XYZ file of C-alpha atoms in Angstrom:
421
model
C 225.467 221.776 188.892
C 225.584 220.808 192.819
C 225.083 223.395 195.454
C 228.814 223.329 196.129
C 230.027 224.197 192.700
C 227.090 226.647 192.490
C 228.409 228.424 195.899
C 232.002 228.618 194.443
C 230.953 230.118 191.234
C 228.600 232.703 192.679
C 231.239 233.715 195.154
C 233.669 234.315 192.220
C 231.263 235.970 190.226
C 229.894 238.281 193.333
C 233.923 239.081 194.303
C 234.616 240.241 190.697
C 231.628 242.048 190.515
C 231.759 244.128 193.738
C 235.654 244.266 193.322
C 234.935 246.033 189.656
C 232.552 248.162 191.717
C 235.111 249.192 193.925
C 237.673 250.202 191.756
C 235.513 252.168 189.226
C 235.179 255.833 190.010
C 232.023 257.763 190.532
C 230.335 258.853 187.392
C 230.262 262.731 188.341
C 233.697 262.500 189.402
C 235.005 260.790 186.787
C 233.498 263.093 184.155
C 235.022 266.127 185.664
C 238.562 264.424 185.317
C 238.243 263.250 182.087
C 236.196 266.195 180.428
C 239.053 268.370 180.408
C 240.962 266.219 178.099
C 237.941 266.078 175.543
C 236.976 268.781 172.877
C 234.920 269.950 170.186
C 236.513 269.719 166.886
C 235.572 272.184 164.255
C 237.074 275.165 162.235
C 236.468 278.875 162.113
C 233.234 278.753 160.094
C 231.881 275.785 162.448
C 231.241 273.657 159.001
C 230.897 270.830 161.374
C 230.765 270.342 165.175
C 232.266 267.053 166.302
C 233.946 265.268 169.275
C 237.419 263.999 170.280
C 240.159 263.679 172.868
C 243.807 264.171 173.736
C 246.249 261.085 174.181
C 249.244 263.473 174.833
C 249.678 267.025 175.165
C 249.700 267.556 171.610
C 247.815 264.773 169.974
C 244.093 264.965 169.579
C 241.969 261.754 168.219
C 238.819 262.021 166.187
C 237.311 260.073 163.198
C 238.766 260.368 159.706
C 235.091 261.057 158.460
C 235.006 264.106 160.738
C 238.831 265.353 159.835
C 237.881 265.091 156.140
C 234.316 267.456 156.454
C 236.114 270.249 158.217
C 238.619 272.891 156.654
C 241.968 271.555 157.695
C 243.562 274.878 157.259
C 241.481 276.354 160.137
C 240.665 273.437 162.288
C 240.539 274.420 166.082
C 239.722 272.364 169.258
C 237.201 273.916 171.456
C 237.609 273.055 175.360
C 234.841 273.080 177.926
C 236.534 275.852 179.702
C 236.536 277.955 176.682
C 239.932 277.523 175.636
C 240.718 277.014 171.707
C 244.090 275.181 170.458
C 244.830 275.392 166.915
C 245.326 272.435 164.863
C 248.933 272.572 163.426
C 248.459 269.488 160.965
C 246.928 266.090 160.391
C 249.413 263.485 161.347
C 247.614 260.605 159.732
C 244.278 259.261 158.650
C 243.227 255.789 158.336
C 240.320 254.912 156.357
C 239.981 251.029 157.282
C 239.482 252.170 161.139
C 237.842 255.738 160.570
C 240.690 257.502 162.854
C 242.278 260.772 162.542
C 245.330 261.654 164.285
C 245.705 265.276 164.650
C 248.665 267.535 166.228
C 247.911 270.823 168.036
C 250.158 273.709 168.137
C 250.048 274.474 171.815
C 250.128 271.762 174.320
C 246.938 270.482 176.762
C 247.986 270.020 180.309
C 245.836 266.777 180.387
C 245.101 263.705 178.616
C 243.350 260.404 178.814
C 244.501 257.206 179.836
C 244.167 254.244 177.598
C 242.694 250.852 179.199
C 244.527 247.602 178.872
C 243.266 245.734 175.729
C 242.621 242.331 177.480
C 240.484 244.144 180.286
C 237.652 245.068 177.454
C 234.759 242.801 178.438
C 231.351 242.183 177.101
C 228.911 243.375 179.765
C 231.265 245.937 181.275
C 229.778 249.593 182.132
C 230.872 252.177 179.506
C 230.465 256.057 179.226
C 230.568 258.291 175.962
C 231.543 261.949 175.712
C 230.666 264.063 172.891
C 228.760 266.974 171.743
C 225.716 265.797 169.880
C 223.088 267.740 167.976
C 219.374 267.036 168.601
C 216.804 266.988 165.661
C 216.006 270.774 166.000
C 219.613 271.569 165.638
C 220.663 272.477 169.034
C 224.286 271.112 170.316
C 224.546 269.748 173.336
C 228.524 270.395 174.256
C 230.151 267.637 176.345
C 227.217 265.465 176.848
C 227.499 262.386 178.952
C 225.613 259.171 178.727
C 226.075 255.422 180.050
C 225.662 252.346 178.450
C 227.072 248.763 178.596
C 229.268 247.063 176.151
C 226.971 244.506 173.859
C 229.363 242.917 172.070
C 233.074 243.029 170.623
C 233.443 241.942 167.086
C 234.804 242.589 163.703
C 232.704 244.682 161.151
C 233.548 245.440 157.488
C 231.337 247.938 155.853
C 231.586 249.289 152.034
C 229.202 251.857 151.396
C 229.710 254.336 148.731
C 230.185 257.078 151.316
C 231.546 255.024 154.143
C 233.879 252.024 154.546
C 235.532 250.474 157.364
C 237.322 247.392 158.101
C 238.113 247.156 161.961
C 237.538 245.849 165.463
C 234.621 247.563 166.826
C 232.577 247.837 170.235
C 229.002 247.648 169.952
C 227.500 249.433 172.888
C 224.472 251.145 174.576
C 225.901 254.397 175.623
C 223.426 256.961 173.519
C 224.818 258.600 170.601
C 223.520 261.224 168.204
C 225.447 263.143 165.159
C 227.973 264.904 166.771
C 229.149 262.350 168.984
C 231.624 260.940 166.161
C 235.213 260.995 167.264
C 234.545 261.299 170.909
C 235.983 258.571 173.646
C 234.039 255.605 174.922
C 235.382 255.419 178.444
C 235.326 252.309 181.063
C 234.374 252.722 184.848
C 237.729 253.841 185.737
C 237.633 256.707 182.947
C 239.849 255.263 180.628
C 239.429 255.064 176.967
C 238.349 251.658 175.397
C 237.192 253.163 172.060
C 236.391 256.037 169.635
C 232.648 256.461 168.984
C 231.924 256.437 164.935
C 228.614 255.416 163.954
C 225.237 254.132 164.155
C 223.315 251.212 162.389
C 219.714 251.121 162.052
C 218.127 248.285 163.505
C 214.823 246.553 163.828
C 214.022 247.656 167.368
C 216.503 250.373 167.917
C 219.878 251.688 166.806
C 222.898 249.971 167.338
C 226.201 252.039 168.380
C 229.591 251.235 167.460
C 232.690 252.560 168.685
C 236.558 251.679 167.038
C 237.983 249.256 169.374
C 240.800 250.411 171.334
C 243.471 247.975 169.363
C 242.737 249.802 166.398
C 243.882 253.328 168.181
C 246.935 251.935 169.636
C 248.108 250.355 166.189
C 247.775 254.343 164.854
C 249.572 255.642 167.858
C 252.590 252.770 167.551
C 252.608 253.446 163.763
C 253.390 257.070 164.148
C 255.473 256.503 167.361
C 253.002 258.887 169.309
C 253.271 258.635 173.046
C 250.261 257.485 175.325
C 249.423 256.378 178.770
C 248.236 252.884 179.805
C 248.172 250.640 182.583
C 249.614 247.237 183.036
C 247.049 244.749 182.894
C 247.885 242.893 186.200
C 248.212 246.337 188.253
C 245.260 248.789 189.384
C 246.927 252.166 189.240
C 250.319 251.634 188.117
C 250.379 253.732 184.569
C 253.287 253.548 182.432
C 254.152 255.890 179.228
C 254.393 254.169 175.856
C 256.526 255.591 172.761
C 258.130 258.250 175.261
C 260.681 258.970 172.729
C 257.782 260.411 170.350
C 257.678 264.311 169.911
C 254.155 264.246 171.272
C 255.683 264.072 174.854
C 258.731 265.198 174.756
C 257.961 268.552 173.083
C 260.557 271.040 174.168
C 257.866 273.694 174.694
C 255.977 271.290 176.933
C 256.638 271.036 180.390
C 254.606 268.252 182.307
C 255.265 267.816 186.160
C 253.377 266.870 189.067
C 251.567 270.209 189.485
C 249.940 270.113 185.898
C 249.601 266.253 185.815
C 246.229 264.846 187.185
C 247.226 262.921 190.448
C 245.872 259.753 189.139
C 248.366 260.044 185.870
C 251.690 260.109 187.734
C 253.424 256.924 188.145
C 253.271 255.061 191.497
C 256.364 253.516 193.229
C 256.923 249.670 193.889
C 255.764 250.433 197.517
C 252.687 252.136 196.667
C 251.892 249.345 193.745
C 252.247 246.533 196.552
C 250.126 248.594 198.949
C 247.393 248.707 196.502
C 247.420 245.084 195.705
C 247.602 244.048 199.408
C 244.320 246.382 200.064
C 242.707 244.662 196.784
C 243.308 241.064 198.367
C 241.981 242.212 201.660
C 238.824 243.433 200.247
C 238.196 240.148 198.254
C 238.830 238.325 201.555
C 236.278 240.480 203.249
C 233.727 240.136 200.384
C 234.414 236.206 200.276
C 233.910 235.912 204.263
C 230.496 237.944 204.042
C 229.122 236.555 200.740
C 229.457 232.773 201.492
C 227.247 232.493 204.261
C 224.264 234.618 202.132
C 224.916 232.545 199.114
C 224.382 229.309 201.014
C 221.293 230.940 202.296
C 219.446 232.004 199.003
C 220.971 229.093 196.982
C 218.910 226.595 199.178
C 215.754 228.938 198.962
C 216.350 229.110 194.912
C 216.858 225.573 194.848
C 213.391 224.966 196.496
C 211.798 227.170 194.141
C 213.204 225.834 191.192
C 212.095 222.361 191.878
C 208.579 223.433 192.517
C 208.341 225.745 189.337
C 210.446 224.452 186.721
C 207.815 222.848 184.570
C 206.390 226.589 184.224
C 209.390 227.925 182.430
C 208.793 228.536 178.693
C 211.625 228.958 176.276
C 211.510 231.099 173.230
C 213.505 230.787 169.794
C 213.661 233.739 167.454
C 213.895 231.976 163.901
C 215.482 235.184 161.832
C 214.770 233.165 158.615
C 210.830 233.386 158.992
C 211.051 237.252 159.576
C 208.728 238.669 156.604
C 210.721 240.433 153.829
C 208.975 244.037 154.441
C 210.346 243.851 158.188
C 213.873 243.185 157.448
C 216.365 245.941 158.208
C 216.634 248.509 155.134
C 219.630 248.126 152.933
C 221.766 251.039 152.197
C 220.555 253.625 149.734
C 222.281 256.404 147.833
C 221.867 260.023 148.925
C 221.860 262.688 146.165
C 221.044 266.363 145.541
C 218.774 267.103 142.701
C 219.101 270.573 140.893
C 217.618 271.611 137.721
C 217.582 268.192 136.380
C 221.253 266.995 137.396
C 221.715 264.407 140.076
C 224.782 265.284 142.605
C 225.712 262.014 144.480
C 226.772 262.545 148.216
C 229.674 261.077 149.518
C 231.378 261.102 153.208
C 233.094 264.642 151.877
C 229.620 266.244 151.501
C 229.487 269.471 149.371
C 229.255 273.137 148.901
C 226.618 274.945 147.288
C 226.961 278.512 146.202
C 227.331 281.167 143.618
C 231.209 280.589 143.235
C 232.607 278.672 140.201
C 234.616 276.615 142.815
C 231.422 275.057 144.462
C 230.160 271.619 143.903
C 226.970 272.686 143.005
C 227.002 276.348 141.067
C 223.608 278.085 141.856
C 223.109 281.330 140.074
C 220.858 284.501 141.173
C 221.692 287.843 142.704
C 220.150 286.314 146.069
C 222.877 283.535 146.410
C 225.925 283.837 148.095
C 229.196 283.148 146.829
C 229.178 280.102 149.441
C 225.704 279.630 150.363
C 225.461 276.290 152.396
C 227.316 273.007 152.766
C 226.137 269.429 153.222
C 228.039 267.522 155.765
C 227.949 263.921 156.656
C 228.916 262.769 160.259
C 228.930 258.973 159.952
C 225.375 258.642 160.312
C 223.408 261.462 158.624
C 223.690 264.295 156.306
C 223.411 267.594 157.664
C 222.671 271.204 155.493
C 224.467 273.734 157.388
C 224.101 277.615 156.139
C 227.140 279.381 155.607
C 226.126 282.702 157.152
C 224.687 283.267 153.514
C 223.117 286.661 153.208
C 219.704 285.886 152.492
C 219.815 282.390 154.493
C 219.124 278.627 153.718
C 215.339 277.260 153.826
C 214.517 273.612 154.406
C 210.869 273.033 153.608
C 210.163 277.046 153.728
C 211.680 277.049 157.143
C 215.107 279.049 157.712
C 217.580 277.033 159.038
C 221.412 277.391 160.369
C 222.035 273.402 160.654
C 219.447 270.580 160.158
C 219.780 266.996 159.307
C 218.312 265.930 155.867
C 215.536 263.826 155.336
C 214.207 262.066 152.184
C 212.283 264.685 149.806
C 213.590 267.772 151.695
C 213.308 271.251 149.881
C 216.390 273.389 149.977
C 216.042 276.666 149.148
C 218.868 279.117 148.465
C 217.803 282.511 147.105
C 214.952 281.754 144.435
C 216.536 278.250 143.446
C 215.039 274.851 145.069
C 217.034 271.671 145.420
C 215.959 268.577 146.521
C 217.437 265.820 148.883
C 216.779 262.398 147.708
C 217.263 258.820 149.339
C 217.688 256.680 146.066
């Protein structure tokens, strides 16, 4: 590549990179703007604490595996400000993309905007909001993490307790159990995906979000409204499916006083003004950047000519990886009780004295509904259901605990064993 071509390429890359930074929001400010449209999805017993977000005043999005483990009759959305919204119904669940679409009885004044699909790029900075649970069972409400898009691909998983066949985003914004269903956002605070699951890697975990295209399919399928931006514009947002009940509910009134400023459609004049400002900024970047790049390119060229023989190239041959170091394959999980094996699925199970429980445990110190095992897409978690005498794991009383192989679960005088087969 000659110097002139290299200079042109560098100018373009720097211009795009700097303009992206200019039109991205400050992370702290963005968090304050978007967190009001996110929520904790749970039920009145708090059987599970997971994440989700609004895409219109009455439509809340989460994962299907989240919705399936929470009592649909008492499902609620908890906001950061303490407000609670009751879930009216589950509109639809999609097993292939792990998406659940919920309708709330009352309206939320704010909702998240969706990114243009064509603007989702590998390498862009992303943010995740969710409610993760730590190893000591502490829930960190509305946690905010940062990363980049590592890959955009198609994922197909066919495990006994988790199946998916959908477009996904691999990213590096930290996730933990409880993040499931929360939004993956770009630098403008727009949704680009739904955080869903984690796969164990050799060096570190791989973090996955369901691609925005799968969510838009679900919203279009149910004619539910959402707000997005035209790909060629910076701030011109439009509503899609505006004839849906999700936005035109007669009990919902949205005006400029309740709608975030950046969610109001701009006029043609302001749109043209924004585009003019954009090109002016780019012109300034080019004018300043070209002389600097010429100078840097000359120095770099001299350095490369003197040092190129010292550069080593390494190639990782995955075929030569020893068998014992390859990632472990998926294993079945089960509970063993009095010689019986109870295989665990994504629905989890209920244990207690009552006849309707999945595992019936007899004894005077066992509650009707003693404890529950739930699945969040990455781990199985034991949850005590306010039992009279408590639930113990390895002789320690718990309220919630991620289960590990060979954990001993004690209810009353009875002991159950969690096994990874």
